[in-house]
Every structure is written in structure tokens, then in C-alpha cells.
Amino acid sequence: MTDTIDISINKVSQSNIGTLDVHNIPFAKIYSDHMFEADYRDGEWKNFRIVPYQNISVSPANNTLHYAITVFEGMKAYKNEDGEVLLFRPEANAKRLNISAERMCIPELPEELFMEALTTLIKLDSQWVPSVPGTSLYIRPFIFATDEYIGIRPSDTFKFMIITCPVGAYYSAPVNVKIETKFSRAFQGGTGFAKAGGNYAASLYPAKMAKAQGFDQLIWTDAETHQYIEESGTMNVMFIIDNTIITAPASGTILKGITRDSVLTLARDWGMKIEERKVTVKEIVEAAKNGTLQEAFGVGTAATIAHIARIGFEDEVYDLGPIEEREFSNKVLFELDRIKTGKVEDKFNWTLKV
């Protein structure tokens, strides 16, 4: 990449912001006016541009269509009480995108390009960042291979894009989850730690079956024995037993969640006891049975904190009790929301004002 990041901007002739009802925003159905694009050719990233949000054209032989050579990130922008736009931990997303990219034979994207593209796009579409409580602007950076070649080999060309969409709540209510012990999401040596498109495609069928049984999401277990809890389909998972937060360590099969890290950082700051270790299905089921499972929740960008209402395992379903009595998960959700919207001091330097 050249030393200068020169981004050309082609603005829409008329904004679609007037079509947005900020009090009724469906998740990922309405997209902002503009998007960012860059191309990787001849060994460097080039052609940095912001254009109106639109369809793109690809060859039928595009190798991402055939071999899923694609990685992505998920992040959000918020407005503070003064109407200024705040990004939450964007540098962490930039770093993680490159960790995923390396695993998928995608060239490194310079972090300065990621940040410049991101902030320029968000400034241009700042009116799309809603300020109603519980809303935000969801940001999707992604990279995909663009070679017109259906042979199985790494691509020589790629496209980096950022699109954005205003969103409300990902989950409108606490979720019911099923512990999955037949299908597997990831295995050691695979791509489970990466935000790669194929990981999510492979999880859809088991999740569809679980939804037919009345569950919103799966809790995945290890592929080798199915004895250990790993993560959910859209988030990392945490449990509280005996006032101790218990969660599986980020690993080769578990995504290193940014919200996960934020929750654990706040918990340590508050003096909570934390155990990052292997979590057995048996101990969670027994705790759910005997009432010692105080809280169970998912943590991720889309939902921030998703309270787990019920856990299904084999032929049993365990009700985890009232959401309003869950002290830690409610407290940490409240605190994260206040940090993201600039209502409290950001002592961890997590937010970036655009």
C-alpha cells in the first residue's frame, strides 16, 4: 500500500435517511447511503473509494462463491448526548480481521487503512447513527477473494468493503438455547478462531433444526468429545456459579470475542472472581438442575448481552429463572451501554470519537 491513503468520495444524489423509522428498526434490513471499497491487485491495496450503496458485480467463476474465501468483522457506532458519534474498540476489530485473514490466505490489510476507511465512511453517513436508546449503527467490514478461477488455490486478488446499517435489538427477548452434542462447529487445527464465512454457513443446518424444536440458538460443544462447552452460534457464552464467572478460554476453536474481553475486563475491575477454563456440559446441566446456576448469558457485538432464559440438553429443558434478578449480567449490560454512549468515563480508552 502507498504511504498516502487517498479516498475518493462519490456521494448519493439524494439520501435515503427519510425512509428510516428510528423507533422501528429491523436488524440488518435497511442500509446506509454509502459503502467503502478497496482492491488488492499486484501485491498491494489500492483504489480506495466511497460510493453509493449498491449491488456489486462478480464473475460466476469468482472463487469466493465456490470456496468461501472470505472473512468479516462486526462492530457498532453510537451517539452520545451531544450527538457525536462514538466507535467501540475499532482497533481490536482491525487486529482480529487480520488474524482471520491470515488463516484464509488473505493478504494483510494495513490497520491505518482500516481505520481511515472506517472513520471517513462513518463521518459521511453520521446521520444514519440512531440516538434512540437500544439502537446503534452496525458496521460490517469484510474481505473476499475476487479471482475468476475455479481451481483450488489461494486467490491473487481481493476486495475489502465496509457497509453499515442502523439496527435495533438483535434479540427482542431472552433466548432459549440448546446444547448441541451431535453436530460440531469447529475442531482443533480448523478455522474456528477466525470470523470466516464458512464457519457460519456450516452452523446453519443444526441451528435450523434447533429452531424447529423451539430454541433460538445452539451452544456448541467440542468436536472430539462433546463434553465441553465452547460458544454459541452468534456469541461467546458465560455462566455464573457460586458468584464466579465461568467461561471457556478463547482458543483455536473459539472466537476471541471483543465483547467477551470487555465483559471480563469490567468484571475484574469490579473484583469478580473469574475462571477461564474448560467448562463441562455436566457441571452446567447439574447447576441448572440444582439451582446453583445463578446466571447464563451470551456476549457479542450484535446483542452485547443476551440473557439465556432456558437451556435444553437431550430431552430436558431447564428454566433459569427471572431475568431481573440477574445482578451481574444486567449491571454489565448497563455499564457497557453507558461507556459506548459516552455517559460515563471511559477509563479503558475503548471508545473513539469520529
mmCIF file of N, CA, C and O in Angstrom, residues 22-87:
data_model
loop_
_atom_site.group_PDB
_atom_site.id
_atom_site.type_symbol
_atom_site.label_atom_id
_atom_site.label_comp_id
_atom_site.label_asym_id
_atom_site.label_seq_id
_atom_site.Cartn_x
_atom_site.Cartn_y
_atom_site.Cartn_z
ATOM 1 N N VAL A 22 -36.705 5.470 13.232
ATOM 2 C CA VAL A 22 -35.743 5.136 14.290
ATOM 3 C C VAL A 22 -36.390 4.407 15.463
ATOM 4 O O VAL A 22 -35.696 3.835 16.308
ATOM 5 N N HIS A 23 -37.715 4.405 15.521
ATOM 6 C CA HIS A 23 -38.402 3.705 16.606
ATOM 7 C C HIS A 23 -38.815 2.285 16.207
ATOM 8 O O HIS A 23 -39.393 1.559 17.011
ATOM 9 N N ASN A 24 -38.525 1.933 14.972
ATOM 10 C CA ASN A 24 -38.885 0.599 14.496
ATOM 11 C C ASN A 24 -37.861 0.160 13.449
ATOM 12 O O ASN A 24 -38.129 0.160 12.254
ATOM 13 N N ILE A 25 -36.662 -0.218 13.934
ATOM 14 C CA ILE A 25 -35.578 -0.570 13.019
ATOM 15 C C ILE A 25 -35.383 -2.083 13.017
ATOM 16 O O ILE A 25 -34.959 -2.664 14.013
ATOM 17 N N PRO A 26 -35.670 -2.748 11.917
ATOM 18 C CA PRO A 26 -35.387 -4.186 11.829
ATOM 19 C C PRO A 26 -33.885 -4.407 11.733
ATOM 20 O O PRO A 26 -33.155 -3.554 11.208
ATOM 21 N N PHE A 27 -33.397 -5.536 12.238
ATOM 22 C CA PHE A 27 -31.963 -5.775 12.225
ATOM 23 C C PHE A 27 -31.497 -6.145 10.815
ATOM 24 O O PHE A 27 -31.975 -7.106 10.218
ATOM 25 N N ALA A 28 -30.554 -5.347 10.302
ATOM 26 C CA ALA A 28 -29.869 -5.623 9.031
ATOM 27 C C ALA A 28 -30.804 -5.717 7.828
ATOM 28 O O ALA A 28 -30.620 -6.535 6.933
ATOM 29 N N LYS A 29 -31.795 -4.848 7.785
ATOM 30 C CA LYS A 29 -32.707 -4.806 6.640
ATOM 31 C C LYS A 29 -32.590 -3.500 5.851
ATOM 32 O O LYS A 29 -32.936 -3.436 4.682
ATOM 33 N N ILE A 30 -32.121 -2.442 6.514
ATOM 34 C CA ILE A 30 -32.022 -1.125 5.891
ATOM 35 C C ILE A 30 -30.559 -0.692 5.932
ATOM 36 O O ILE A 30 -29.933 -0.724 6.998
ATOM 37 N N TYR A 31 -29.999 -0.288 4.793
ATOM 38 C CA TYR A 31 -28.582 0.045 4.719
ATOM 39 C C TYR A 31 -28.359 1.532 4.471
ATOM 40 O O TYR A 31 -29.183 2.210 3.854
ATOM 41 N N SER A 32 -27.255 2.023 4.977
ATOM 42 C CA SER A 32 -26.933 3.440 4.887
ATOM 43 C C SER A 32 -26.606 3.839 3.448
ATOM 44 O O SER A 32 -26.504 2.993 2.559
ATOM 45 N N ASP A 33 -26.406 5.125 3.232
ATOM 46 C CA ASP A 33 -26.278 5.654 1.878
ATOM 47 C C ASP A 33 -25.028 5.191 1.140
ATOM 48 O O ASP A 33 -25.050 5.035 -0.084
ATOM 49 N N HIS A 34 -23.919 4.986 1.859
ATOM 50 C CA HIS A 34 -22.642 4.776 1.195
ATOM 51 C C HIS A 34 -21.936 3.513 1.680
ATOM 52 O O HIS A 34 -22.285 2.948 2.713
ATOM 53 N N MET A 35 -20.932 3.098 0.914
ATOM 54 C CA MET A 35 -20.095 1.965 1.299
ATOM 55 C C MET A 35 -18.656 2.235 0.847
ATOM 56 O O MET A 35 -18.424 3.038 -0.071
ATOM 57 N N PHE A 36 -17.719 1.574 1.506
ATOM 58 C CA PHE A 36 -16.302 1.728 1.161
ATOM 59 C C PHE A 36 -15.830 0.512 0.379
ATOM 60 O O PHE A 36 -16.243 -0.618 0.663
ATOM 61 N N GLU A 37 -14.938 0.742 -0.598
ATOM 62 C CA GLU A 37 -14.348 -0.349 -1.365
ATOM 63 C C GLU A 37 -12.853 -0.109 -1.558
ATOM 64 O O GLU A 37 -12.412 1.041 -1.702
ATOM 65 N N ALA A 38 -12.085 -1.194 -1.566
ATOM 66 C CA ALA A 38 -10.677 -1.158 -1.949
ATOM 67 C C ALA A 38 -10.346 -2.478 -2.620
ATOM 68 O O ALA A 38 -10.986 -3.501 -2.343
ATOM 69 N N ASP A 39 -9.369 -2.475 -3.488
ATOM 70 C CA ASP A 39 -8.995 -3.677 -4.234
ATOM 71 C C ASP A 39 -7.551 -4.055 -3.942
ATOM 72 O O ASP A 39 -6.683 -3.182 -3.783
ATOM 73 N N TYR A 40 -7.296 -5.348 -3.912
ATOM 74 C CA TYR A 40 -5.932 -5.855 -3.780
ATOM 75 C C TYR A 40 -5.522 -6.479 -5.104
ATOM 76 O O TYR A 40 -6.104 -7.483 -5.548
ATOM 77 N N ARG A 41 -4.532 -5.853 -5.740
ATOM 78 C CA ARG A 41 -4.006 -6.364 -7.005
ATOM 79 C C ARG A 41 -2.509 -6.077 -7.068
ATOM 80 O O ARG A 41 -2.050 -5.077 -6.511
ATOM 81 N N ASP A 42 -1.770 -6.939 -7.734
ATOM 82 C CA ASP A 42 -0.330 -6.741 -7.936
ATOM 83 C C ASP A 42 0.405 -6.515 -6.612
ATOM 84 O O ASP A 42 1.343 -5.710 -6.527
ATOM 85 N N GLY A 43 -0.078 -7.214 -5.568
ATOM 86 C CA GLY A 43 0.632 -7.187 -4.299
ATOM 87 C C GLY A 43 0.382 -5.995 -3.406
ATOM 88 O O GLY A 43 1.106 -5.797 -2.417
ATOM 89 N N GLU A 44 -0.647 -5.187 -3.696
ATOM 90 C CA GLU A 44 -0.926 -4.046 -2.816
ATOM 91 C C GLU A 44 -2.405 -3.673 -2.842
ATOM 92 O O GLU A 44 -3.128 -3.961 -3.802
ATOM 93 N N TRP A 45 -2.827 -3.019 -1.758
ATOM 94 C CA TRP A 45 -4.183 -2.488 -1.672
ATOM 95 C C TRP A 45 -4.224 -1.142 -2.379
ATOM 96 O O TRP A 45 -3.350 -0.296 -2.186
ATOM 97 N N LYS A 46 -5.264 -0.924 -3.194
ATOM 98 C CA LYS A 46 -5.353 0.303 -3.994
ATOM 99 C C LYS A 46 -6.812 0.627 -4.292
ATOM 100 O O LYS A 46 -7.718 -0.084 -3.869
ATOM 101 N N ASN A 47 -7.036 1.735 -4.992
ATOM 102 C CA ASN A 47 -8.382 2.160 -5.437
ATOM 103 C C ASN A 47 -9.329 2.357 -4.251
ATOM 104 O O ASN A 47 -10.412 1.776 -4.180
ATOM 105 N N PHE A 48 -8.937 3.216 -3.333
ATOM 106 C CA PHE A 48 -9.746 3.462 -2.134
ATOM 107 C C PHE A 48 -10.886 4.419 -2.491
ATOM 108 O O PHE A 48 -10.643 5.532 -2.975
ATOM 109 N N ARG A 49 -12.119 3.994 -2.234
ATOM 110 C CA ARG A 49 -13.241 4.813 -2.673
ATOM 111 C C ARG A 49 -14.478 4.569 -1.808
ATOM 112 O O ARG A 49 -14.702 3.479 -1.302
ATOM 113 N N ILE A 50 -15.258 5.624 -1.672
ATOM 114 C CA ILE A 50 -16.579 5.549 -1.067
ATOM 115 C C ILE A 50 -17.591 5.867 -2.156
ATOM 116 O O ILE A 50 -17.478 6.883 -2.841
ATOM 117 N N VAL A 51 -18.549 4.980 -2.304
ATOM 118 C CA VAL A 51 -19.539 5.108 -3.376
ATOM 119 C C VAL A 51 -20.930 4.887 -2.787
ATOM 120 O O VAL A 51 -21.065 4.380 -1.672
ATOM 121 N N PRO A 52 -21.978 5.232 -3.525
ATOM 122 C CA PRO A 52 -23.329 4.930 -3.046
ATOM 123 C C PRO A 52 -23.513 3.430 -2.819
ATOM 124 O O PRO A 52 -22.982 2.606 -3.572
ATOM 125 N N TYR A 53 -24.255 3.084 -1.772
ATOM 126 C CA TYR A 53 -24.558 1.680 -1.511
ATOM 127 C C TYR A 53 -25.307 1.113 -2.714
ATOM 128 O O TYR A 53 -26.294 1.679 -3.174
ATOM 129 N N GLN A 54 -24.809 -0.019 -3.227
ATOM 130 C CA GLN A 54 -25.377 -0.581 -4.442
ATOM 131 C C GLN A 54 -24.950 -2.037 -4.565
ATOM 132 O O GLN A 54 -24.076 -2.515 -3.836
ATOM 133 N N ASN A 55 -25.555 -2.736 -5.497
ATOM 134 C CA ASN A 55 -25.130 -4.096 -5.805
ATOM 135 C C ASN A 55 -23.749 -4.078 -6.442
ATOM 136 O O ASN A 55 -23.348 -3.086 -7.053
ATOM 137 N N ILE A 56 -23.029 -5.185 -6.311
ATOM 138 C CA ILE A 56 -21.730 -5.309 -6.951
ATOM 139 C C ILE A 56 -21.792 -6.441 -7.968
ATOM 140 O O ILE A 56 -22.632 -7.340 -7.882
ATOM 141 N N SER A 57 -20.883 -6.413 -8.912
ATOM 142 C CA SER A 57 -20.851 -7.422 -9.961
ATOM 143 C C SER A 57 -19.657 -8.348 -9.741
ATOM 144 O O SER A 57 -18.542 -7.886 -9.495
ATOM 145 N N VAL A 58 -19.908 -9.660 -9.815
ATOM 146 C CA VAL A 58 -18.820 -10.629 -9.718
ATOM 147 C C VAL A 58 -18.978 -11.673 -10.819
ATOM 148 O O VAL A 58 -20.083 -11.931 -11.301
ATOM 149 N N SER A 59 -17.862 -12.265 -11.175
ATOM 150 C CA SER A 59 -17.868 -13.323 -12.176
ATOM 151 C C SER A 59 -18.492 -14.588 -11.614
ATOM 152 O O SER A 59 -18.337 -14.887 -10.426
ATOM 153 N N PRO A 60 -19.170 -15.399 -12.430
ATOM 154 C CA PRO A 60 -19.637 -16.703 -11.973
ATOM 155 C C PRO A 60 -18.489 -17.601 -11.505
ATOM 156 O O PRO A 60 -18.695 -18.540 -10.730
ATOM 157 N N ALA A 61 -17.271 -17.297 -11.982
ATOM 158 C CA ALA A 61 -16.103 -18.075 -11.573
ATOM 159 C C ALA A 61 -15.395 -17.475 -10.364
ATOM 160 O O ALA A 61 -14.312 -17.926 -9.996
ATOM 161 N N ASN A 62 -15.994 -16.460 -9.757
ATOM 162 C CA ASN A 62 -15.402 -15.860 -8.553
ATOM 163 C C ASN A 62 -15.153 -16.949 -7.511
ATOM 164 O O ASN A 62 -16.058 -17.687 -7.131
ATOM 165 N N ASN A 63 -13.905 -17.057 -7.045
ATOM 166 C CA ASN A 63 -13.602 -18.220 -6.206
ATOM 167 C C ASN A 63 -14.134 -18.133 -4.786
ATOM 168 O O ASN A 63 -14.200 -19.142 -4.093
ATOM 169 N N THR A 64 -14.588 -16.971 -4.354
ATOM 170 C CA THR A 64 -15.279 -16.908 -3.066
ATOM 171 C C THR A 64 -16.634 -17.610 -3.152
ATOM 172 O O THR A 64 -17.071 -18.271 -2.209
ATOM 173 N N LEU A 65 -17.309 -17.483 -4.302
ATOM 174 C CA LEU A 65 -18.586 -18.163 -4.480
ATOM 175 C C LEU A 65 -18.439 -19.675 -4.372
ATOM 176 O O LEU A 65 -19.356 -20.372 -3.932
ATOM 177 N N HIS A 66 -17.283 -20.179 -4.746
ATOM 178 C CA HIS A 66 -17.071 -21.619 -4.774
ATOM 179 C C HIS A 66 -16.370 -22.149 -3.521
ATOM 180 O O HIS A 66 -16.649 -23.266 -3.081
ATOM 181 N N TYR A 67 -15.466 -21.333 -2.932
ATOM 182 C CA TYR A 67 -14.626 -21.854 -1.849
ATOM 183 C C TYR A 67 -14.658 -21.019 -0.572
ATOM 184 O O TYR A 67 -13.877 -21.267 0.343
ATOM 185 N N ALA A 68 -15.554 -20.040 -0.494
ATOM 186 C CA ALA A 68 -15.773 -19.269 0.735
ATOM 187 C C ALA A 68 -14.502 -18.632 1.278
ATOM 188 O O ALA A 68 -14.238 -18.667 2.475
ATOM 189 N N ILE A 69 -13.724 -17.999 0.386
ATOM 190 C CA ILE A 69 -12.506 -17.319 0.825
ATOM 191 C C ILE A 69 -12.894 -15.916 1.272
ATOM 192 O O ILE A 69 -12.727 -14.923 0.548
ATOM 193 N N THR A 70 -13.447 -15.824 2.454
ATOM 194 C CA THR A 70 -13.949 -14.537 2.937
ATOM 195 C C THR A 70 -13.925 -14.478 4.458
ATOM 196 O O THR A 70 -14.179 -15.483 5.130
ATOM 197 N N VAL A 71 -13.609 -13.292 4.981
ATOM 198 C CA VAL A 71 -13.608 -13.038 6.427
ATOM 199 C C VAL A 71 -14.326 -11.719 6.673
ATOM 200 O O VAL A 71 -14.448 -10.881 5.771
ATOM 201 N N PHE A 72 -14.779 -11.519 7.897
ATOM 202 C CA PHE A 72 -15.532 -10.299 8.180
ATOM 203 C C PHE A 72 -15.381 -9.904 9.644
ATOM 204 O O PHE A 72 -14.845 -10.655 10.460
ATOM 205 N N GLU A 73 -15.868 -8.724 9.956
ATOM 206 C CA GLU A 73 -15.931 -8.227 11.327
ATOM 207 C C GLU A 73 -17.317 -7.653 11.580
ATOM 208 O O GLU A 73 -18.075 -7.376 10.644
ATOM 209 N N GLY A 74 -17.654 -7.497 12.846
ATOM 210 C CA GLY A 74 -18.900 -6.858 13.238
ATOM 211 C C GLY A 74 -18.607 -5.867 14.340
ATOM 212 O O GLY A 74 -17.916 -6.199 15.308
ATOM 213 N N MET A 75 -19.099 -4.651 14.196
ATOM 214 C CA MET A 75 -18.854 -3.616 15.198
ATOM 215 C C MET A 75 -19.991 -2.608 15.150
ATOM 216 O O MET A 75 -20.869 -2.688 14.284
ATOM 217 N N LYS A 76 -19.989 -1.660 16.085
ATOM 218 C CA LYS A 76 -21.095 -0.704 16.153
ATOM 219 C C LYS A 76 -20.610 0.714 16.429
ATOM 220 O O LYS A 76 -19.560 0.930 17.036
ATOM 221 N N ALA A 77 -21.426 1.669 15.993
ATOM 222 C CA ALA A 77 -21.236 3.082 16.304
ATOM 223 C C ALA A 77 -22.465 3.566 17.073
ATOM 224 O O ALA A 77 -23.586 3.103 16.837
ATOM 225 N N TYR A 78 -22.235 4.501 17.980
ATOM 226 C CA TYR A 78 -23.287 5.035 18.847
ATOM 227 C C TYR A 78 -23.202 6.560 18.862
ATOM 228 O O TYR A 78 -22.181 7.133 18.481
ATOM 229 N N LYS A 79 -24.267 7.189 19.312
ATOM 230 C CA LYS A 79 -24.245 8.637 19.506
ATOM 231 C C LYS A 79 -24.292 8.964 20.989
ATOM 232 O O LYS A 79 -25.026 8.329 21.753
ATOM 233 N N ASN A 80 -23.496 9.970 21.395
ATOM 234 C CA ASN A 80 -23.570 10.430 22.775
ATOM 235 C C ASN A 80 -24.639 11.509 22.902
ATOM 236 O O ASN A 80 -25.336 11.831 21.935
ATOM 237 N N GLU A 81 -24.761 12.057 24.084
ATOM 238 C CA GLU A 81 -25.835 13.030 24.340
ATOM 239 C C GLU A 81 -25.657 14.326 23.561
ATOM 240 O O GLU A 81 -26.603 15.092 23.390
ATOM 241 N N ASP A 82 -24.424 14.577 23.072
ATOM 242 C CA ASP A 82 -24.164 15.776 22.275
ATOM 243 C C ASP A 82 -24.306 15.518 20.781
ATOM 244 O O ASP A 82 -24.009 16.399 19.962
ATOM 245 N N GLY A 83 -24.727 14.296 20.421
ATOM 246 C CA GLY A 83 -24.901 13.960 19.021
ATOM 247 C C GLY A 83 -23.620 13.556 18.317
ATOM 248 O O GLY A 83 -23.613 13.392 17.090
ATOM 249 N N GLU A 84 -22.537 13.389 19.074
ATOM 250 C CA GLU A 84 -21.268 12.957 18.484
ATOM 251 C C GLU A 84 -21.266 11.433 18.327
ATOM 252 O O GLU A 84 -21.873 10.717 19.119
ATOM 253 N N VAL A 85 -20.552 10.954 17.320
ATOM 254 C CA VAL A 85 -20.513 9.525 17.023
ATOM 255 C C VAL A 85 -19.307 8.879 17.706
ATOM 256 O O VAL A 85 -18.179 9.381 17.609
ATOM 257 N N LEU A 86 -19.555 7.759 18.382
ATOM 258 C CA LEU A 86 -18.505 7.012 19.071
ATOM 259 C C LEU A 86 -18.422 5.598 18.513
ATOM 260 O O LEU A 86 -19.443 4.931 18.346
ATOM 261 N N LEU A 87 -17.208 5.147 18.230
ATOM 262 C CA LEU A 87 -16.950 3.762 17.849
ATOM 263 C C LEU A 87 -16.427 3.016 19.067
ATOM 264 O O LEU A 87 -15.687 3.582 19.878
#
